[in-house]
Amino acid sequence: MSASSAKVSLTGIKPTGEPHLGNYIGAVKPALALAQEYEALYFIADHHALTTVRDPRLLRRYTRSVAATWIAAGLDPDRVVFYRQSDIPEIFELTWIMSCMTSKGLMNRAHAYKAARDRNEESGKTDLDAGINMGLYNYPVLMAVDILIMEADVVPVGRDQVQHVEIAADIAGSFNHVYGDRFTFKIPQAVVPDAEAGRTLPGVDGRKMSKSYDNTIPLFCDEAQLKKLVRRIPTDSTPVEEPKDPDSSNIVQILDQFAEPEIAAETRRRLREGAMGWGELKNQLFEVLNTQLSPLRERYNALMDPDSELDALLAAGAEKARKRAVPVLAQVRKAIGID
Ligand code: TRP
C-alpha cells in the first residue's frame, strides 16, 4: 500500500512517568504492531502532561524518556512520524478555534473532569471545582485537535481514552456542520488494542500494574533492580512438589506476555505437575525479561545521553508532522474567515 492511500493511525503518549512493563505490553507493542498496517503518527503529548507535571526538569526528562522508549522498543522513525506535540504550533492555534466549536456541556460530561468533581464532593468540599484548572477542563479539546489536525482515521488508545476520541468526533462534527461546505474534518475512531481489552499486566503487589498503585516494574531498570522487583511479586506458600494452578499466578501472567509460547506452555505443565516451585518460576521470569529487555535497555540508555541523536530524530519528525498540520490549519483559517 502506498503511504498516501494507507489509513492513518495516530496516538499520543502523555509523558507523566518512566515507562513500565505494563505500558510496554498494553500500549507500546500494540501501537508498533498497528504501525505495520497503517500510516502511523505517534507523538509525545507534552502539553497534556502539564495539567499534572509541574517540575520542569521532570517534564523534560519524562518527555525524553518516552521518546527514547519508543525508539528503543522498535519504532522506526523513517516509517512512523514521531514528534513532540509542543513542536507543532498549529495545534495550539487550532485548539482555540475548535474550543469555539465545542459546547461547554460536552466538556462538563468528560470523565476526567467529572471524576475530579466527584473527588471534591466525596471530600466534602462545597466548591466542586476546587483545585481544577482549565487545562484539565479543556484537555479533551486539545486532544481532539491532536487527532483532527493530522486527519487520523483510527486512534489506538486505552479504554479510559475512548470517550475522548468520541468527543473529538463530536467536535469535528460541530465544525463540519457549520463550515462543511468549505472544509471538513475527517471523523476519527478509537481502537482499543487487544492486550488492553483482554488482560492487563499485574504489578509487584498483584494488582493491575499502574503508576498510581506504585507497583510497577520499570521497563529499563537495571538488572539488579529487575531481579529484586520480580522477587517481590507475591506468591502463596505451596511447596515445590505440590501441583499449582498456573492460571492463578501473577508471575505466569507476566511470563505469558514475554516468553516464547512453547516455553510458557512447558512452565505451565511443570507447575501443574508439581515439578516447579515459585522460586524457580521467578528466576525464569527474570531471565526471560532480562534477555528480552537488555538490548532495548542499552539502546534506551544510549538515546537518553544528552548528545544522542534523539533531538535530531524528534526535529525531523516534527517537520514531517507540520507538513500535514500547516495545510489543514490554512484551510480552516480560510473557512472561518481569518486568513
Ligand atoms: N490523553 C491521552 C492519555 O492520557 C494522551 C493523548 C493526548 C492522546 N493526545 C492524544 C491519545 C491524541 C490519542 C490521541 O493517554
Short mmCIF file of C-alpha atoms and ligand atoms in Angstrom, two decimals:
data_model
loop_
_atom_site.label_atom_id
_atom_site.label_comp_id
_atom_site.label_asym_id
_atom_site.label_seq_id
_atom_site.Cartn_x
_atom_site.Cartn_y
_atom_site.Cartn_z
CA MET A 1 0.00 0.00 0.00
CA SER A 2 1.37 3.43 -0.81
CA ALA A 3 1.70 5.93 2.01
CA SER A 4 -0.98 8.17 0.52
CA SER A 5 -3.70 5.52 0.33
CA ALA A 6 -2.97 3.92 3.72
CA LYS A 7 -5.26 4.78 6.59
CA VAL A 8 -3.74 6.96 9.27
CA SER A 9 -3.30 5.72 12.83
CA LEU A 10 -2.42 8.32 15.42
CA THR A 11 -1.81 8.18 19.13
CA GLY A 12 -0.40 10.42 21.84
CA ILE A 13 1.66 9.38 24.81
CA LYS A 14 1.49 11.56 27.89
CA PRO A 15 4.92 11.91 29.50
CA THR A 16 3.98 11.62 33.15
CA GLY A 17 6.42 8.95 34.36
CA GLU A 18 9.07 6.42 33.49
CA PRO A 19 7.66 3.68 31.23
CA HIS A 20 6.95 0.31 32.86
CA LEU A 21 6.26 -3.24 31.68
CA GLY A 22 2.51 -2.62 31.67
CA ASN A 23 2.89 0.35 29.27
CA TYR A 24 5.09 -1.75 27.03
CA ILE A 25 2.61 -4.64 26.76
CA GLY A 26 -0.59 -2.57 26.84
CA ALA A 27 0.39 0.40 24.67
CA VAL A 28 3.82 0.33 23.02
CA LYS A 29 3.72 -3.14 21.48
CA PRO A 30 0.16 -2.94 20.11
CA ALA A 31 0.81 0.52 18.65
CA LEU A 32 4.01 -0.68 16.98
CA ALA A 33 2.08 -3.62 15.52
CA LEU A 34 -0.57 -1.23 14.14
CA ALA A 35 2.20 0.83 12.56
CA GLN A 36 2.77 -2.11 10.21
CA GLU A 37 -0.74 -1.81 8.74
CA TYR A 38 -1.33 1.92 8.90
CA GLU A 39 0.45 5.08 8.13
CA ALA A 40 1.34 5.84 11.73
CA LEU A 41 1.78 9.13 13.56
CA TYR A 42 2.81 8.82 17.19
CA PHE A 43 3.60 11.80 19.35
CA ILE A 44 4.53 12.83 22.85
CA ALA A 45 1.70 14.84 24.38
CA ASP A 46 3.91 17.08 26.50
CA HIS A 47 1.38 19.91 26.83
CA HIS A 48 -1.18 17.41 28.12
CA ALA A 49 1.26 16.39 30.84
CA LEU A 50 1.34 19.99 32.03
CA THR A 51 -2.02 19.51 33.73
CA THR A 52 -0.20 17.40 36.33
CA VAL A 53 3.62 17.60 35.97
CA ARG A 54 4.80 20.90 37.42
CA ASP A 55 8.51 20.25 37.71
CA PRO A 56 10.26 21.43 34.52
CA ARG A 57 13.18 19.05 34.94
CA LEU A 58 10.82 16.12 35.37
CA LEU A 59 8.71 17.11 32.37
CA ARG A 60 11.84 17.37 30.23
CA ARG A 61 13.11 14.01 31.48
CA TYR A 62 9.82 12.17 31.03
CA THR A 63 9.48 13.57 27.51
CA ARG A 64 12.93 12.31 26.52
CA SER A 65 12.30 9.06 28.33
CA VAL A 66 9.08 8.37 26.41
CA ALA A 67 10.78 9.22 23.11
CA ALA A 68 13.77 7.00 23.87
CA THR A 69 11.48 4.17 24.99
CA TRP A 70 9.50 4.04 21.78
CA ILE A 71 12.59 4.12 19.62
CA ALA A 72 14.36 1.52 21.76
CA ALA A 73 11.22 -0.64 21.54
CA GLY A 74 11.48 -0.68 17.76
CA LEU A 75 9.65 2.37 16.43
CA ASP A 76 11.27 3.14 13.08
CA PRO A 77 11.37 6.94 12.74
CA ASP A 78 11.72 6.60 8.97
CA ARG A 79 8.33 4.88 8.78
CA VAL A 80 6.44 6.37 11.72
CA VAL A 81 6.03 10.12 12.03
CA PHE A 82 7.24 10.57 15.60
CA TYR A 83 7.15 14.04 17.15
CA ARG A 84 6.55 16.20 20.16
CA GLN A 85 3.18 17.95 20.38
CA SER A 86 4.91 21.15 21.53
CA ASP A 87 6.86 21.30 18.24
CA ILE A 88 3.65 21.79 16.26
CA PRO A 89 2.42 25.36 16.92
CA GLU A 90 -0.55 24.86 14.57
CA ILE A 91 -2.10 22.56 17.19
CA PHE A 92 -2.43 25.41 19.66
CA GLU A 93 -3.99 27.86 17.26
CA LEU A 94 -6.49 25.25 16.12
CA THR A 95 -7.25 24.45 19.76
CA TRP A 96 -8.69 27.92 20.24
CA ILE A 97 -10.69 27.70 17.04
CA MET A 98 -12.11 24.31 17.95
CA SER A 99 -12.89 25.35 21.51
CA CYS A 100 -15.24 27.89 19.93
CA MET A 101 -17.00 24.95 18.24
CA THR A 102 -17.26 22.96 21.48
CA SER A 103 -20.24 23.17 23.76
CA LYS A 104 -19.41 23.65 27.40
CA GLY A 105 -21.88 20.92 28.31
CA LEU A 106 -19.80 18.40 26.36
CA MET A 107 -16.77 19.28 28.48
CA ASN A 108 -18.85 19.05 31.68
CA ARG A 109 -19.50 15.42 30.81
CA ALA A 110 -15.86 14.48 30.15
CA HIS A 111 -14.93 11.75 32.60
CA ALA A 112 -11.63 13.17 33.94
CA TYR A 113 -13.34 16.43 34.86
CA LYS A 114 -16.32 14.60 36.36
CA ALA A 115 -14.00 12.37 38.38
CA ALA A 116 -12.20 15.41 39.79
CA ARG A 117 -15.53 16.93 40.84
CA ASP A 118 -16.63 13.64 42.39
CA ARG A 119 -13.45 13.58 44.45
CA ASN A 120 -14.21 17.09 45.68
CA GLU A 121 -17.74 16.05 46.57
CA GLU A 122 -16.55 12.96 48.44
CA SER A 123 -14.09 15.00 50.46
CA GLY A 124 -16.90 17.34 51.49
CA LYS A 125 -15.78 20.44 49.55
CA THR A 126 -18.57 22.90 48.79
CA ASP A 127 -16.85 24.20 45.64
CA LEU A 128 -16.83 21.14 43.41
CA ASP A 129 -14.42 22.85 41.00
CA ALA A 130 -11.84 23.45 43.73
CA GLY A 131 -8.32 22.73 42.52
CA ILE A 132 -9.45 22.02 38.95
CA ASN A 133 -7.54 24.01 36.34
CA MET A 134 -8.73 24.98 32.88
CA GLY A 135 -6.10 22.67 31.41
CA LEU A 136 -7.91 19.68 32.86
CA TYR A 137 -11.24 21.10 31.71
CA ASN A 138 -10.07 21.83 28.16
CA TYR A 139 -7.98 18.67 27.89
CA PRO A 140 -10.42 16.96 25.50
CA VAL A 141 -10.33 19.91 23.07
CA LEU A 142 -6.55 19.82 22.83
CA MET A 143 -6.68 16.07 22.39
CA ALA A 144 -9.34 16.42 19.69
CA VAL A 145 -7.09 18.83 17.80
CA ASP A 146 -4.10 16.46 18.10
CA ILE A 147 -6.21 13.94 16.24
CA LEU A 148 -8.11 16.17 13.80
CA ILE A 149 -5.22 18.28 12.59
CA MET A 150 -3.41 15.15 11.39
CA GLU A 151 -6.61 13.79 9.80
CA ALA A 152 -6.34 10.45 11.59
CA ASP A 153 -8.68 7.57 10.77
CA VAL A 154 -8.02 5.44 13.82
CA VAL A 155 -6.75 6.25 17.28
CA PRO A 156 -5.36 3.35 19.32
CA VAL A 157 -5.96 4.15 22.99
CA GLY A 158 -6.63 2.54 26.32
CA ARG A 159 -10.25 2.11 27.35
CA ASP A 160 -10.09 5.21 29.54
CA GLN A 161 -9.43 7.38 26.47
CA VAL A 162 -12.26 6.14 24.26
CA GLN A 163 -14.60 8.89 25.45
CA HIS A 164 -12.01 11.50 24.47
CA VAL A 165 -11.88 10.15 20.92
CA GLU A 166 -15.69 10.25 20.77
CA ILE A 167 -15.54 13.86 21.91
CA ALA A 168 -13.05 14.55 19.09
CA ALA A 169 -15.54 13.08 16.62
CA ASP A 170 -18.28 15.31 18.11
CA ILE A 171 -16.18 18.45 17.87
CA ALA A 172 -15.25 17.62 14.28
CA GLY A 173 -18.96 17.18 13.58
CA SER A 174 -19.77 20.61 15.02
CA PHE A 175 -17.15 22.24 12.81
CA ASN A 176 -18.27 20.31 9.75
CA HIS A 177 -21.87 21.28 10.41
CA VAL A 178 -21.05 24.98 10.18
CA TYR A 179 -18.18 25.08 7.68
CA GLY A 180 -18.58 21.74 5.90
CA ASP A 181 -19.03 23.33 2.51
CA ARG A 182 -15.54 24.85 2.84
CA PHE A 183 -13.61 22.29 4.85
CA THR A 184 -14.50 19.02 6.54
CA PHE A 185 -12.54 17.26 9.22
CA LYS A 186 -12.18 13.52 8.99
CA ILE A 187 -14.14 11.75 11.75
CA PRO A 188 -11.77 9.60 13.84
CA GLN A 189 -12.48 6.29 15.50
CA ALA A 190 -10.95 4.81 18.67
CA VAL A 191 -9.49 1.31 18.63
CA VAL A 192 -8.64 -0.46 21.87
CA PRO A 193 -5.73 -2.89 21.40
CA ASP A 194 -6.41 -6.50 22.42
CA ALA A 195 -3.81 -6.60 25.16
CA GLU A 196 -5.68 -3.77 26.83
CA ALA A 197 -9.16 -5.11 26.16
CA GLY A 198 -8.31 -8.58 27.43
CA ARG A 199 -5.86 -8.68 30.25
CA THR A 200 -3.67 -6.17 31.95
CA LEU A 201 -0.32 -6.95 33.49
CA PRO A 202 -0.25 -7.48 37.26
CA GLY A 203 2.18 -5.37 39.27
CA VAL A 204 4.53 -6.40 42.07
CA ASP A 205 1.67 -6.36 44.58
CA GLY A 206 -0.65 -8.46 42.40
CA ARG A 207 -2.96 -5.54 41.50
CA LYS A 208 -3.01 -4.12 37.96
CA MET A 209 0.41 -2.67 37.16
CA SER A 210 -0.08 1.07 37.34
CA LYS A 211 1.92 4.11 38.27
CA SER A 212 -0.87 5.19 40.59
CA TYR A 213 -0.52 1.99 42.66
CA ASP A 214 3.25 2.38 42.84
CA ASN A 215 3.63 -1.30 41.93
CA THR A 216 5.38 -1.08 38.57
CA ILE A 217 8.42 -2.76 37.13
CA PRO A 218 10.19 -0.01 35.17
CA LEU A 219 10.87 -1.17 31.63
CA PHE A 220 14.50 -0.17 31.70
CA CYS A 221 15.56 -0.61 35.32
CA ASP A 222 18.96 -2.24 35.73
CA GLU A 223 19.40 -5.96 36.14
CA ALA A 224 19.71 -5.95 39.94
CA GLN A 225 16.57 -3.86 40.33
CA LEU A 226 14.69 -6.09 37.88
CA LYS A 227 15.64 -9.17 39.89
CA LYS A 228 14.60 -7.51 43.14
CA LEU A 229 11.20 -6.44 41.77
CA VAL A 230 10.42 -9.84 40.26
CA ARG A 231 11.21 -11.44 43.63
CA ARG A 232 8.72 -9.10 45.27
CA ILE A 233 5.71 -10.41 43.30
CA PRO A 234 3.53 -12.19 45.88
CA THR A 235 3.08 -15.98 45.81
CA ASP A 236 1.46 -18.37 48.25
CA SER A 237 3.39 -20.94 50.29
CA THR A 238 2.58 -24.02 48.17
CA PRO A 239 5.67 -26.27 48.38
CA VAL A 240 7.68 -27.10 45.25
CA GLU A 241 6.34 -30.63 44.81
CA GLU A 242 2.65 -29.72 45.13
CA PRO A 243 0.60 -29.10 41.95
CA LYS A 244 -0.08 -25.42 41.29
CA ASP A 245 -2.63 -23.64 39.14
CA PRO A 246 -0.65 -21.64 36.58
CA ASP A 247 -3.67 -19.52 35.67
CA SER A 248 -3.94 -18.04 39.12
CA SER A 249 -0.29 -16.99 39.18
CA ASN A 250 0.64 -13.36 38.57
CA ILE A 251 4.10 -14.43 37.53
CA VAL A 252 2.77 -16.74 34.82
CA GLN A 253 0.60 -13.89 33.54
CA ILE A 254 3.68 -11.75 33.02
CA LEU A 255 5.66 -14.67 31.63
CA ASP A 256 2.91 -15.31 29.07
CA GLN A 257 3.45 -11.85 27.61
CA PHE A 258 7.20 -12.15 27.24
CA ALA A 259 8.21 -15.81 26.87
CA GLU A 260 8.02 -17.89 23.69
CA PRO A 261 4.69 -19.80 23.74
CA GLU A 262 6.44 -23.21 23.98
CA ILE A 263 8.46 -22.08 26.97
CA ALA A 264 5.38 -20.73 28.72
CA ALA A 265 3.46 -23.96 27.96
CA GLU A 266 6.28 -26.07 29.42
CA THR A 267 6.32 -23.94 32.56
CA ARG A 268 2.57 -24.31 32.97
CA ARG A 269 2.89 -28.07 32.63
CA ARG A 270 5.63 -28.28 35.26
CA LEU A 271 3.67 -26.11 37.69
CA ARG A 272 0.57 -28.28 37.29
CA GLU A 273 2.63 -31.42 37.86
CA GLY A 274 4.31 -30.08 40.96
CA ALA A 275 7.67 -30.07 39.23
CA MET A 276 8.40 -26.37 39.72
CA GLY A 277 8.40 -24.04 42.73
CA TRP A 278 7.64 -20.33 42.85
CA GLY A 279 11.32 -19.52 43.39
CA GLU A 280 12.36 -21.23 40.18
CA LEU A 281 9.45 -19.59 38.35
CA LYS A 282 10.63 -16.16 39.49
CA ASN A 283 14.15 -16.93 38.30
CA GLN A 284 12.75 -17.94 34.96
CA LEU A 285 10.68 -14.78 34.64
CA PHE A 286 13.71 -12.67 35.49
CA GLU A 287 15.83 -14.46 32.88
CA VAL A 288 13.18 -14.11 30.18
CA LEU A 289 12.64 -10.42 30.91
CA ASN A 290 16.31 -9.66 31.16
CA THR A 291 17.19 -11.46 27.93
CA GLN A 292 14.46 -9.61 26.04
CA LEU A 293 14.92 -6.23 27.59
CA SER A 294 18.69 -5.86 27.84
CA PRO A 295 19.29 -4.95 24.18
CA LEU A 296 16.44 -2.44 24.43
CA ARG A 297 17.81 -1.09 27.68
CA GLU A 298 21.19 -0.50 26.06
CA ARG A 299 19.64 1.41 23.20
CA TYR A 300 17.47 3.37 25.62
CA ASN A 301 20.42 4.39 27.76
CA ALA A 302 22.36 5.48 24.68
CA LEU A 303 19.40 7.59 23.48
CA MET A 304 19.00 9.20 26.90
CA ASP A 305 22.51 10.63 26.62
CA PRO A 306 22.13 14.40 26.08
CA ASP A 307 24.29 14.20 22.94
CA SER A 308 22.39 11.33 21.35
CA GLU A 309 20.53 11.56 18.05
CA LEU A 310 17.21 11.78 19.93
CA ASP A 311 16.71 15.52 19.45
CA ALA A 312 17.51 15.33 15.75
CA LEU A 313 15.05 12.45 15.35
CA LEU A 314 12.29 14.44 17.04
CA ALA A 315 13.06 17.54 14.99
CA ALA A 316 12.82 15.52 11.78
CA GLY A 317 9.52 14.05 12.98
CA ALA A 318 8.14 17.50 13.77
CA GLU A 319 8.99 18.68 10.28
CA LYS A 320 7.02 15.81 8.75
CA ALA A 321 4.09 16.34 11.12
CA ARG A 322 3.94 20.04 10.30
CA LYS A 323 3.69 19.18 6.60
CA ARG A 324 0.30 17.71 7.48
CA ALA A 325 -0.78 20.30 10.04
CA VAL A 326 0.08 23.51 8.18
CA PRO A 327 -2.24 22.97 5.18
CA VAL A 328 -5.10 21.81 7.44
CA LEU A 329 -4.85 24.94 9.56
CA ALA A 330 -4.60 27.11 6.43
CA GLN A 331 -7.84 25.64 5.09
CA VAL A 332 -9.57 26.05 8.44
CA ARG A 333 -8.47 29.69 8.67
CA LYS A 334 -9.85 30.29 5.23
CA ALA A 335 -13.09 28.52 6.08
CA ILE A 336 -13.68 30.60 9.21
CA GLY A 337 -12.66 33.91 7.64
CA ILE A 338 -9.36 34.50 9.42
CA ASP A 339 -6.79 34.39 6.66
N1 TRP B 1 -4.99 11.67 26.67
C1 TRP B 1 -4.10 10.62 26.29
C2 TRP B 1 -3.67 9.86 27.54
O1 TRP B 1 -3.83 10.30 28.62
C3 TRP B 1 -2.87 11.14 25.59
C4 TRP B 1 -3.21 11.85 24.34
C5 TRP B 1 -3.12 13.19 24.09
C6 TRP B 1 -3.72 11.26 23.15
N2 TRP B 1 -3.49 13.47 22.83
C7 TRP B 1 -3.89 12.33 22.21
C8 TRP B 1 -4.04 9.95 22.78
C9 TRP B 1 -4.37 12.09 20.93
C10 TRP B 1 -4.53 9.72 21.50
C11 TRP B 1 -4.70 10.78 20.57
O2 TRP B 1 -3.13 8.78 27.43
#
